[in-house]
Coordinates of C-alpha atoms in Angstrom, one line a residue:
Chain A
M1 CA 0.0 0.0 0.0
L2 CA 2.8 2.4 1.0
K3 CA 4.5 1.9 -2.4
K4 CA 1.4 3.1 -4.3
W5 CA 1.3 6.4 -2.5
P6 CA 3.6 8.3 -4.9
F7 CA 1.6 7.2 -7.9
I8 CA -1.8 8.3 -6.4
L9 CA -0.3 11.5 -5.1
M10 CA 1.2 12.4 -8.5
T11 CA -2.0 11.6 -10.3
L12 CA -3.9 13.9 -8.1
T13 CA -1.3 16.7 -8.4
M14 CA -1.3 16.4 -12.2
V15 CA -5.1 16.6 -12.4
F16 CA -5.1 19.7 -10.2
A17 CA -2.3 21.2 -12.2
L18 CA -4.0 20.6 -15.5
A19 CA -7.2 22.1 -14.1
A20 CA -5.4 25.1 -12.9
C21 CA -3.7 25.6 -16.2
G22 CA -7.1 25.6 -17.9
S23 CA -8.6 28.3 -15.9
G24 CA -5.5 30.3 -15.2
N25 CA -4.6 30.8 -18.8
N26 CA -7.2 33.3 -19.8
A27 CA -6.8 35.7 -16.9
A28 CA -3.1 36.1 -16.7
P29 CA -1.9 37.8 -19.9
Q30 CA -4.6 40.4 -19.9
G31 CA -3.9 41.4 -16.4
D32 CA -0.2 41.6 -17.1
A33 CA -0.7 43.7 -20.2
A34 CA -3.0 46.1 -18.6
K35 CA -0.7 46.6 -15.6
G36 CA 2.3 47.0 -18.0
T37 CA 0.7 49.9 -19.9
E38 CA -0.6 51.7 -16.8
D39 CA 2.6 51.6 -14.8
K40 CA 5.0 52.4 -17.6
A41 CA 2.9 54.8 -19.7
A42 CA 4.9 57.8 -18.7
A43 CA 8.2 56.2 -19.0
E44 CA 9.4 53.6 -21.5
L45 CA 6.9 51.3 -23.2
T46 CA 7.1 47.6 -22.5
G47 CA 5.1 44.7 -23.4
N48 CA 4.6 41.8 -25.9
I49 CA 2.9 42.0 -29.2
L50 CA 1.6 38.9 -30.9
A51 CA 0.6 39.4 -34.5
V52 CA -1.1 36.4 -36.2
G53 CA -2.6 35.8 -39.6
S54 CA -2.2 36.4 -43.3
T55 CA 0.9 34.8 -44.8
A56 CA 0.8 37.5 -47.5
L57 CA 1.4 40.2 -44.9
Q58 CA 3.7 38.2 -42.7
P59 CA 7.0 39.1 -44.4
L60 CA 6.3 42.8 -44.0
V61 CA 5.2 42.6 -40.3
E62 CA 8.2 40.4 -39.5
Q63 CA 10.7 42.7 -41.1
A64 CA 9.1 45.8 -39.6
G65 CA 9.0 44.0 -36.2
Q66 CA 12.7 43.3 -36.3
K67 CA 13.5 47.0 -37.2
F68 CA 11.0 48.2 -34.5
M69 CA 12.6 46.1 -31.8
A70 CA 16.1 47.5 -32.7
V71 CA 14.9 51.1 -32.1
D72 CA 16.2 52.3 -28.8
K73 CA 13.0 53.8 -27.6
Y74 CA 11.1 50.5 -28.1
K75 CA 13.6 48.0 -26.8
G76 CA 11.2 47.0 -24.1
I77 CA 8.6 45.7 -26.6
A78 CA 8.8 42.3 -28.0
V79 CA 7.1 41.6 -31.3
Q80 CA 6.2 38.1 -32.3
V81 CA 4.8 37.3 -35.8
Q82 CA 3.0 34.1 -36.8
G83 CA 1.3 33.0 -40.0
G84 CA -1.7 30.8 -40.1
G85 CA -3.9 32.6 -42.6
S86 CA -6.4 35.5 -42.4
G87 CA -9.1 33.4 -40.9
T88 CA -6.9 32.4 -38.0
G89 CA -5.6 35.9 -37.5
L90 CA -9.1 37.4 -37.3
T91 CA -10.4 34.6 -35.0
Q92 CA -7.5 35.0 -32.7
V93 CA -7.6 38.8 -32.4
S94 CA -11.4 38.6 -32.0
G95 CA -11.0 36.0 -29.2
G96 CA -8.2 38.0 -27.5
Q97 CA -5.5 35.4 -28.0
A98 CA -3.5 37.7 -30.3
D99 CA -2.9 41.5 -30.1
I100 CA -3.0 42.0 -33.8
G101 CA -4.8 40.0 -36.5
N102 CA -3.3 40.2 -40.0
S103 CA -5.8 39.9 -42.8
D104 CA -6.0 40.2 -46.5
V105 CA -9.7 40.9 -46.4
F106 CA -12.1 43.1 -44.4
A107 CA -13.0 41.5 -41.1
K108 CA -16.7 41.5 -41.8
E109 CA -16.2 39.5 -45.0
K110 CA -14.8 36.6 -42.9
L111 CA -16.2 36.8 -39.4
E112 CA -19.7 35.9 -38.7
S113 CA -19.8 37.8 -35.4
G114 CA -17.5 40.2 -33.5
A115 CA -16.3 42.1 -36.6
D116 CA -17.7 45.4 -35.1
E117 CA -15.4 45.2 -32.2
L118 CA -12.3 45.2 -34.3
V119 CA -10.4 48.3 -35.4
D120 CA -8.9 48.3 -38.8
H121 CA -5.4 49.5 -39.5
Q122 CA -4.6 49.4 -43.2
V123 CA -0.8 49.2 -43.6
A124 CA -0.3 48.4 -47.2
V125 CA -1.9 47.6 -50.5
V126 CA -1.4 44.5 -52.6
A127 CA -2.2 44.5 -56.3
M128 CA -2.6 41.4 -58.2
S129 CA -2.7 40.5 -61.9
A130 CA -4.0 37.6 -64.0
V131 CA -0.9 35.8 -65.2
A132 CA -0.6 33.1 -67.9
N133 CA 2.0 30.7 -69.2
P134 CA 4.3 32.6 -71.6
K135 CA 3.4 30.3 -74.5
V136 CA -0.4 30.9 -74.7
G137 CA 0.1 33.9 -77.0
V138 CA -2.2 36.3 -75.2
T139 CA -1.1 39.4 -73.3
D140 CA -4.4 41.3 -72.8
L141 CA -7.8 40.1 -71.6
K142 CA -11.1 42.0 -71.3
K143 CA -13.0 41.6 -68.1
D144 CA -15.8 39.4 -69.6
Q145 CA -13.2 37.2 -71.3
L146 CA -11.6 36.6 -67.9
V147 CA -15.0 35.9 -66.4
Q148 CA -15.8 33.3 -69.1
I149 CA -12.4 31.6 -68.6
F150 CA -12.9 31.3 -64.9
T151 CA -16.5 30.1 -65.2
G152 CA -15.5 27.5 -67.7
K153 CA -17.3 29.0 -70.8
I154 CA -14.0 29.6 -72.7
T155 CA -11.8 26.5 -72.6
N156 CA -9.3 27.1 -75.3
W157 CA -6.8 30.0 -75.7
K158 CA -7.7 30.3 -79.4
Q159 CA -11.1 31.6 -78.4
V160 CA -9.4 34.7 -77.1
G161 CA -6.9 35.1 -79.9
G162 CA -4.1 32.9 -78.6
A163 CA -2.6 29.5 -79.4
D164 CA -4.7 26.4 -79.9
Q165 CA -4.2 25.3 -76.4
K166 CA -6.5 24.0 -73.7
I167 CA -6.9 26.4 -70.7
V168 CA -5.8 25.1 -67.3
I169 CA -7.0 27.2 -64.4
V170 CA -4.6 27.5 -61.5
N171 CA -6.9 28.8 -58.8
R172 CA -6.8 29.5 -55.0
P173 CA -9.0 27.6 -52.5
S174 CA -12.4 29.1 -52.1
S175 CA -11.5 30.4 -48.7
S176 CA -8.4 32.3 -49.8
G177 CA -8.2 36.1 -49.4
T178 CA -6.3 36.4 -52.7
R179 CA -9.1 34.6 -54.5
A180 CA -11.7 36.8 -52.8
T181 CA -10.0 39.9 -54.0
F182 CA -9.5 38.6 -57.6
E183 CA -13.1 37.5 -57.8
K184 CA -14.5 40.7 -56.4
Y185 CA -12.5 43.3 -58.3
A186 CA -11.4 41.5 -61.5
L187 CA -14.3 39.1 -62.2
G188 CA -17.0 41.0 -60.3
Q189 CA -18.6 37.7 -59.2
K190 CA -17.9 34.5 -57.2
T191 CA -16.9 31.5 -59.2
E192 CA -17.3 27.8 -58.7
D193 CA -14.4 25.3 -58.6
L194 CA -14.3 23.7 -62.0
P195 CA -13.4 20.1 -62.6
G196 CA -9.8 19.8 -63.7
S197 CA -8.8 23.2 -62.2
I198 CA -5.8 23.2 -60.0
Q199 CA -5.9 24.8 -56.5
E200 CA -2.9 25.9 -54.5
D201 CA -2.6 28.3 -51.7
S202 CA 1.1 29.2 -51.9
S203 CA 2.0 31.9 -54.3
G204 CA 5.3 30.3 -55.0
T205 CA 3.7 27.0 -56.1
V206 CA 1.1 28.9 -58.1
K207 CA 3.8 30.7 -60.0
K208 CA 5.8 27.5 -60.6
L209 CA 2.7 25.7 -61.9
I210 CA 1.7 28.5 -64.3
A211 CA 5.3 28.8 -65.6
E212 CA 5.5 25.1 -66.3
T213 CA 2.0 23.9 -67.2
P214 CA 1.1 24.5 -70.8
G215 CA -2.0 26.7 -71.2
A216 CA -2.1 27.7 -67.5
I217 CA -3.8 30.8 -66.2
G218 CA -3.9 32.1 -62.7
Y219 CA -3.3 35.2 -60.6
L220 CA -0.5 36.5 -58.5
A221 CA 0.4 39.5 -56.3
L222 CA 2.7 41.9 -58.3
S223 CA 5.6 41.0 -56.0
Y224 CA 5.6 37.4 -57.2
I225 CA 5.5 38.2 -61.0
D226 CA 8.7 37.7 -62.9
N227 CA 9.7 36.8 -66.4
T228 CA 8.8 33.1 -66.1
V229 CA 5.1 34.1 -66.4
T230 CA 3.2 36.6 -68.5
A231 CA 1.2 39.3 -66.6
L232 CA -2.0 39.9 -68.6
K233 CA -3.3 43.4 -69.0
F234 CA -6.8 43.9 -67.6
D235 CA -9.0 45.7 -70.1
G236 CA -5.8 47.1 -71.7
V237 CA -4.5 48.5 -68.4
E238 CA -1.2 47.2 -67.2
A239 CA -0.9 46.1 -63.6
N240 CA 1.7 48.4 -62.1
V241 CA 2.1 50.6 -59.0
E242 CA 1.3 53.8 -60.8
N243 CA -2.0 52.6 -62.3
V244 CA -3.0 51.2 -58.9
E245 CA -2.2 54.4 -57.1
Q246 CA -4.2 56.5 -59.6
G247 CA -7.1 54.1 -59.4
K248 CA -6.9 53.0 -63.0
Y249 CA -6.2 49.4 -62.2
P250 CA -8.9 47.9 -59.9
V251 CA -7.6 44.6 -58.8
W252 CA -6.0 45.4 -55.4
A253 CA -6.8 45.0 -51.7
Y254 CA -5.6 46.5 -48.4
E255 CA -3.5 44.5 -46.0
H256 CA -5.2 44.9 -42.7
M257 CA -3.9 44.7 -39.2
Y258 CA -6.8 44.4 -36.8
T259 CA -6.9 45.1 -33.1
K260 CA -9.7 44.4 -30.7
G261 CA -10.9 47.9 -29.7
E262 CA -8.4 50.7 -29.8
P263 CA -4.9 49.4 -29.6
K264 CA -3.0 49.5 -26.3
E265 CA -0.1 52.0 -26.2
H266 CA 2.7 49.6 -27.1
V267 CA 0.7 48.0 -29.9
K268 CA -0.2 51.5 -31.2
A269 CA 3.5 52.4 -31.2
F270 CA 4.2 49.4 -33.4
L271 CA 1.3 50.2 -35.8
D272 CA 2.4 53.8 -36.0
Y273 CA 5.9 52.7 -36.8
I274 CA 4.7 50.5 -39.7
L275 CA 2.8 53.5 -41.1
S276 CA 5.8 55.8 -40.7
D277 CA 7.8 56.8 -43.8
E278 CA 10.7 54.7 -42.5
I279 CA 8.8 51.5 -43.2
Q280 CA 6.3 52.7 -45.9
K281 CA 9.0 54.2 -48.2
S282 CA 11.5 51.4 -47.8
D283 CA 10.4 48.0 -46.6
V284 CA 6.9 48.2 -48.0
V285 CA 8.2 49.0 -51.5
D286 CA 11.1 46.6 -51.3
L287 CA 8.9 43.7 -50.4
G288 CA 6.5 44.4 -53.3
Y289 CA 3.6 46.0 -51.5
I290 CA 2.2 49.4 -52.4
P291 CA 2.4 52.1 -49.6
V292 CA -1.1 53.2 -48.4
S293 CA 0.2 56.8 -48.3
G294 CA 0.7 56.8 -52.1
M295 CA -2.9 55.7 -52.8
Q296 CA -5.0 58.4 -54.5
V297 CA -8.1 56.4 -54.1
K298 CA -9.7 54.9 -51.0
R299 CA -12.0 51.9 -50.9
D300 CA -14.4 50.7 -48.2
A301 CA -15.5 47.1 -47.3
D302 CA -18.3 47.2 -49.9
G303 CA -15.9 48.1 -52.7
N304 CA -17.0 51.8 -53.0
I305 CA -14.2 53.9 -54.3
T306 CA -13.6 57.5 -53.2
K307 CA -11.0 59.8 -54.5
Chain B
M1 CA 40.6 -6.5 17.9
E2 CA 36.9 -6.6 18.6
P3 CA 36.2 -2.9 18.7
V4 CA 37.8 -2.6 15.2
E5 CA 35.7 -5.3 13.8
G6 CA 32.6 -3.8 15.4
K7 CA 33.4 -0.5 13.8
A8 CA 33.8 -2.0 10.4
F9 CA 30.6 -3.8 10.8
M10 CA 28.9 -0.6 11.8
E11 CA 30.3 1.2 8.8
Q12 CA 29.2 -1.5 6.5
N13 CA 25.8 -1.5 8.0
K14 CA 25.6 2.3 7.6
R15 CA 26.7 2.0 4.0
S16 CA 24.1 -0.5 3.2
Q17 CA 21.6 1.7 4.9
V18 CA 22.6 4.6 2.7
M19 CA 22.4 2.4 -0.4
K20 CA 19.0 1.2 0.7
E21 CA 17.8 4.7 1.0
R22 CA 19.3 5.7 -2.3
H23 CA 17.6 2.7 -4.0
Y24 CA 14.4 3.8 -2.3
W25 CA 14.6 7.3 -3.6
E26 CA 15.7 6.3 -7.1
E27 CA 12.8 3.9 -7.2
W28 CA 10.5 6.7 -6.2
T29 CA 11.9 9.2 -8.7
G30 CA 11.5 6.7 -11.4
R31 CA 8.0 5.9 -10.4
I32 CA 7.0 9.6 -10.1
Y33 CA 8.6 10.5 -13.5
T34 CA 6.9 7.6 -15.2
S35 CA 3.5 8.4 -13.6
V36 CA 3.7 12.1 -14.6
C37 CA 4.5 11.1 -18.2
V38 CA 1.7 8.6 -18.4
V39 CA -0.9 10.9 -16.9
F40 CA 0.3 13.7 -19.3
L41 CA 0.1 11.3 -22.3
V42 CA -3.4 10.1 -21.4
A43 CA -4.6 13.7 -20.9
V44 CA -3.2 14.8 -24.3
I45 CA -4.7 11.8 -26.1
V46 CA -8.1 12.3 -24.5
S47 CA -8.1 16.0 -25.1
I48 CA -7.1 15.7 -28.8
V49 CA -9.8 13.1 -29.4
Y50 CA -12.3 15.2 -27.5
F51 CA -11.3 18.4 -29.4
V52 CA -11.5 16.9 -32.9
A53 CA -14.7 15.1 -32.1
S54 CA -16.5 18.0 -30.6
K55 CA -15.6 20.3 -33.5
G56 CA -16.3 17.7 -36.1
V57 CA -19.7 16.8 -34.7
A58 CA -20.7 20.5 -34.6
T59 CA -21.1 20.5 -38.4
F60 CA -23.9 18.1 -38.1
A61 CA -25.3 18.9 -34.7
M62 CA -25.2 22.7 -34.8
N63 CA -24.9 23.8 -38.5
G64 CA -27.4 21.3 -39.7
V65 CA -25.4 19.7 -42.4
S66 CA -26.9 16.2 -43.0
L67 CA -24.6 13.2 -42.6
S68 CA -25.7 11.8 -46.0
E69 CA -24.9 15.1 -47.7
F70 CA -21.4 15.1 -46.1
F71 CA -20.5 11.5 -46.9
F72 CA -22.3 11.0 -50.2
G73 CA -22.6 14.5 -51.6
T74 CA -20.3 15.3 -54.5
K75 CA -20.6 19.0 -54.5
W76 CA -18.2 21.0 -52.3
S77 CA -18.9 24.7 -52.4
P78 CA -18.9 26.1 -48.8
D79 CA -19.2 29.7 -50.1
G80 CA -21.9 29.0 -52.6
E81 CA -25.5 30.0 -52.5
P82 CA -26.8 27.7 -51.1
A83 CA -23.6 26.3 -49.6
S84 CA -23.1 22.5 -50.0
F85 CA -20.7 20.3 -48.1
G86 CA -20.3 17.1 -50.1
A87 CA -17.0 15.5 -49.0
L88 CA -17.2 12.4 -51.1
P89 CA -14.6 13.7 -53.7
F90 CA -12.1 14.1 -50.9
I91 CA -12.9 10.7 -49.3
T92 CA -12.6 8.9 -52.6
G93 CA -9.4 10.8 -53.4
S94 CA -7.9 9.8 -50.0
F95 CA -8.7 6.2 -50.5
A96 CA -7.6 6.2 -54.1
V97 CA -4.1 7.5 -53.4
T98 CA -3.7 5.4 -50.3
I99 CA -4.7 2.1 -52.0
L100 CA -2.7 2.8 -55.2
A101 CA 0.3 3.8 -53.2
A102 CA 0.1 0.6 -51.1
L103 CA -0.3 -1.4 -54.4
I104 CA 2.9 0.2 -55.8
A105 CA 5.0 0.1 -52.6
S106 CA 4.1 -3.3 -51.1
P107 CA 5.7 -5.6 -53.7
L108 CA 8.8 -3.4 -53.8
S109 CA 9.0 -3.4 -50.0
L110 CA 8.4 -7.2 -49.8
C111 CA 11.3 -7.7 -52.3
A112 CA 13.6 -5.3 -50.4
A113 CA 12.8 -7.1 -47.1
L114 CA 13.3 -10.5 -48.6
F115 CA 16.5 -9.4 -50.1
M116 CA 17.7 -8.1 -46.8
T117 CA 16.7 -11.2 -44.8
E118 CA 16.6 -14.2 -47.1
I119 CA 18.7 -13.7 -50.1
V120 CA 21.9 -11.8 -49.1
P121 CA 21.3 -10.9 -45.5
K122 CA 24.7 -9.4 -44.8
S123 CA 25.6 -7.3 -47.9
G124 CA 21.9 -6.6 -48.6
K125 CA 21.3 -5.1 -45.2
R126 CA 24.5 -3.1 -45.5
I127 CA 23.3 -1.4 -48.7
L128 CA 19.6 -1.3 -48.3
Q129 CA 19.1 -0.5 -44.6
P130 CA 20.9 2.9 -44.7
A131 CA 19.2 3.8 -48.0
I132 CA 15.8 3.0 -46.6
E133 CA 16.5 4.9 -43.4
L134 CA 17.6 7.8 -45.5
L135 CA 14.2 7.8 -47.3
S136 CA 12.3 8.0 -44.0
G137 CA 14.4 10.9 -42.9
I138 CA 13.6 13.2 -45.8
P139 CA 10.9 15.8 -45.0
S140 CA 7.7 15.6 -46.9
V141 CA 8.0 19.1 -48.4
V142 CA 11.0 17.8 -50.2
Y143 CA 9.0 14.9 -51.6
G144 CA 6.3 17.3 -52.6
F145 CA 8.8 19.6 -54.3
V146 CA 10.5 16.7 -56.1
G147 CA 7.1 15.5 -57.2
L148 CA 6.2 18.9 -58.5
T149 CA 9.5 19.4 -60.3
V150 CA 10.2 15.9 -61.6
I151 CA 7.2 13.6 -61.5
V152 CA 4.5 16.0 -62.7
P153 CA 6.3 17.2 -65.8
L154 CA 7.3 13.6 -66.5
L155 CA 3.7 12.4 -66.4
R156 CA 2.7 15.4 -68.5
N157 CA 5.2 14.6 -71.2
V158 CA 4.5 10.8 -71.2
F159 CA 0.7 10.7 -70.8
G160 CA -0.3 14.2 -71.7
G161 CA -2.9 16.1 -69.7
Q162 CA -2.0 18.1 -66.6
G163 CA 0.4 15.6 -65.0
I164 CA -1.0 16.7 -61.7
G165 CA -3.5 14.3 -60.1
I166 CA -3.9 11.0 -58.3
L167 CA -1.2 9.2 -60.2
A168 CA 1.4 11.8 -59.2
G169 CA 0.1 11.8 -55.6
C170 CA 0.3 8.0 -55.2
L171 CA 3.8 7.9 -56.8
V172 CA 5.1 10.4 -54.3
L173 CA 3.3 8.6 -51.5
S174 CA 4.6 5.2 -52.5
V175 CA 8.1 6.4 -52.1
M176 CA 7.2 7.9 -48.7
I177 CA 5.7 4.7 -47.3
L178 CA 8.4 2.4 -48.6
P179 CA 10.6 2.7 -45.5
T180 CA 7.7 2.0 -43.1
I181 CA 6.6 -1.1 -44.9
T182 CA 10.1 -2.4 -45.6
S183 CA 11.3 -2.1 -42.1
I184 CA 8.3 -3.7 -40.5
M185 CA 8.4 -6.6 -43.1
A186 CA 12.1 -7.0 -42.5
D187 CA 11.6 -7.2 -38.8
A188 CA 8.9 -9.8 -39.2
L189 CA 11.0 -11.9 -41.6
S190 CA 14.0 -12.0 -39.3
S191 CA 11.8 -13.1 -36.5
L192 CA 10.7 -16.3 -38.3
P193 CA 10.0 -19.1 -35.7
G194 CA 13.0 -21.3 -35.3
G195 CA 13.6 -24.2 -37.5
L196 CA 11.0 -23.5 -40.1
R197 CA 13.4 -22.2 -42.7
E198 CA 16.0 -25.0 -42.0
S199 CA 13.3 -27.7 -42.0
S200 CA 12.2 -26.6 -45.4
Y201 CA 15.7 -26.6 -46.8
A202 CA 16.2 -30.0 -45.2
L203 CA 13.2 -31.4 -47.0
G204 CA 14.9 -30.4 -50.3
A205 CA 12.9 -27.3 -51.0
T206 CA 14.7 -24.6 -53.1
R207 CA 15.1 -21.0 -51.7
W208 CA 12.1 -19.8 -53.8
Q209 CA 9.9 -22.6 -52.7
T210 CA 10.9 -21.9 -49.1
I211 CA 10.1 -18.2 -49.5
A212 CA 6.8 -18.7 -51.4
R213 CA 5.4 -21.7 -49.6
V214 CA 6.8 -21.4 -46.0
I215 CA 8.0 -18.0 -45.1
I216 CA 5.4 -15.8 -46.7
P217 CA 2.3 -17.8 -45.6
T218 CA 3.6 -18.1 -42.1
L219 CA 4.3 -14.4 -41.7
L220 CA 1.4 -13.1 -43.8
P221 CA -0.3 -11.3 -40.9
A222 CA 2.9 -9.6 -39.9
L223 CA 3.6 -8.6 -43.5
L224 CA 0.0 -7.2 -43.8
T225 CA 0.6 -5.2 -40.6
G226 CA 3.5 -3.5 -42.4
I227 CA 1.2 -2.7 -45.4
I228 CA -1.6 -1.4 -43.2
L229 CA 0.8 0.8 -41.2
G230 CA 2.1 2.1 -44.5
M231 CA -1.4 2.9 -45.6
A232 CA -2.1 4.7 -42.4
R233 CA 0.9 6.9 -43.1
A234 CA -0.3 7.5 -46.6
F235 CA -3.8 8.3 -45.6
G236 CA -2.6 11.0 -43.2
E237 CA 0.1 12.5 -45.3
A238 CA -0.8 16.1 -46.2
L239 CA 1.9 18.4 -47.5
A240 CA 3.5 16.3 -50.3
V241 CA 0.2 15.2 -51.7
Q242 CA -1.3 18.7 -51.6
M243 CA 1.6 19.9 -53.8
V244 CA 1.1 17.4 -56.6
I245 CA -2.6 16.4 -56.6
G246 CA -4.2 19.6 -57.8
N247 CA -6.9 19.9 -55.1
A248 CA -10.0 20.5 -57.3
P249 CA -13.0 19.4 -55.2
H250 CA -14.3 17.0 -57.8
I251 CA -14.1 13.3 -58.4
P252 CA -11.6 13.1 -61.3
S253 CA -12.4 11.2 -64.5
S254 CA -8.8 10.1 -65.0
L255 CA -5.7 9.5 -62.8
L256 CA -4.1 12.5 -64.5
E257 CA -6.7 15.0 -63.6
S258 CA -6.7 17.3 -60.6
A259 CA -8.3 15.7 -57.5
S260 CA -8.1 16.2 -53.8
T261 CA -7.7 14.3 -50.5
L262 CA -9.1 15.0 -47.1
T263 CA -5.7 16.1 -45.8
S264 CA -5.0 18.4 -48.8
V265 CA -8.3 20.2 -48.4
I266 CA -7.8 20.6 -44.7
T267 CA -4.3 22.1 -45.1
L268 CA -5.4 24.4 -47.9
S269 CA -8.4 25.9 -46.2
M270 CA -8.0 25.6 -42.4
G271 CA -6.0 28.8 -41.9
N272 CA -8.2 30.8 -44.2
T273 CA -11.4 30.1 -42.5
A274 CA -12.6 31.7 -39.2
M275 CA -12.9 29.3 -36.3
G276 CA -16.5 28.4 -35.6
S277 CA -17.8 29.1 -39.2
V278 CA -19.6 26.3 -41.0
H279 CA -16.7 26.0 -43.5
N280 CA -14.2 25.6 -40.6
N281 CA -16.4 23.0 -38.8
A282 CA -16.8 21.0 -42.0
L283 CA -13.0 20.8 -42.2
W284 CA -12.9 19.5 -38.6
S285 CA -15.5 16.9 -39.6
M286 CA -13.0 15.7 -42.2
A287 CA -10.3 15.7 -39.6
L288 CA -12.7 13.5 -37.5
V289 CA -13.0 11.1 -40.5
L290 CA -9.2 10.9 -40.7
L291 CA -9.1 10.2 -37.0
L292 CA -11.7 7.4 -37.3
M293 CA -9.8 5.9 -40.2
T294 CA -6.6 5.9 -38.2
F295 CA -8.5 4.0 -35.4
I296 CA -9.7 1.5 -38.0
F297 CA -6.1 1.0 -39.2
V298 CA -4.9 0.5 -35.7
L299 CA -7.7 -1.9 -35.0
L300 CA -6.8 -3.9 -38.1
V301 CA -3.2 -4.1 -37.0
R302 CA -4.3 -5.3 -33.5
L303 CA -6.5 -8.0 -35.1
L304 CA -3.6 -9.2 -37.3
E305 CA -1.3 -9.3 -34.3
R306 CA -3.7 -11.5 -32.5
R307 CA -3.8 -13.9 -35.5
N308 CA 0.0 -13.8 -35.7
R309 CA 0.4 -15.0 -32.2
I310 CA -1.1 -18.4 -32.8

């Protein structure tokens, strides 16, 4: 009997410890964060920032985070960036697990509830263009031609003035933010997944597939486009930074960094830093995004454009 | 003299006391450490199963998707109007790649295992063992990338079509499950009950007769265990398959047309959907299907083990 004591004791301890972990988790971080901002508000800012979500925005936030932590003034703040996708980012910021939720789409397009509590910080613009395999012999598509291709009504490149080649659609999964943007602003409608279409989520894989598959068409953010694929003009307008900024080229979306309610002071310092010229004029441009400051048009969640 | 002897005795006695105490504590530390690990392990397993099951069941219980739609519906359009959640294309895709991969890999593995244990045990093992261990150490992204760069263009050039699809997926998978099947089969073959092989030779049987009529029939359950564990691995593999299979949510009309598996759809969409939405819950239901399939695979292995013991 005596020899069994340690086992029973340990079992009980473990059960209690696990139970304690479960309930303790939620309370601790919030208390700490609140205390941190109150005490140190006057002096130096300290705290942890967890930014989760969009993989499209991740490189920018990571790079900006590194630079931010190197600034003397902010050395008490630790920025941690995770991917996981826009849905994950929005869910976690809305649930309070993350301080910032990175997203390619407006929160209310993704979340069923809780989108009203989130505050939107638009930090960059990403433009995308339809791209095709270089051998299809087409460099310009009208909007309705694109729609007919992506809805399966046009199935051969010769129907749009190109080579006699079957069209292979390289799409994104229906939940993808990139696909949502492309469908909303280039096609103007949602599309079904066609039999035989290819779906990939990673831009790198999409580019590789379009470059290698005969007759392939897809869409990529401008930063991914190089000479292995052909960027197609949209209604005769070339996808480039100038055309996007002047509002001539419509297929673009904001990159959002959402906070729940107004951001706490140390989070706000980070968001302000990303919006400062130091990041907007160098890192944002280097990484292939378009700075929000250069945009001459604005757009709301319903797609209404204002100058 | 006596006091000295008494002292030595006392010292020895004391030392043995110390040793006894140390043994006691070592015993305790070991017990406590093991108990902690066991409790932790059980808690993790129970919570994983609970988490996946509660999320997976929510699709049917809370979102009102019918079971028959999920398992037999062929239309997957979670964003459509009205949304439909037919997961049959993914289930068939998963089974198709798994079974085909097992069909390709099993004979190869059996030959490799026989080569290592029956034909040239020494030199065969020296060459094949490290090669097979190497295969199991390569990360699946690498397999996926090799598949995308080598296998897909090759299939496209040879058979035409997209090159992407079930055939590419099962080729990549068959290479990935080779080490699992081979090592389990080799273990089984080298544990052949004593005397069987020798008796067969003594009766004048050739090596091939011995392998085909004695060794394989005797060890069949153990060999099948290897195949089933390989299939379980193939069924759950996500990344490599996702890169080469194409992921269109339809049942393909040929092996060279874009298809998808349960795992590939989960990895593609999980991060993009918000927790708690119907789309997200439907993905968890697929995870539940994967979990149940794993249970079935484990069950099969257990049954085979029982048969093997006789």
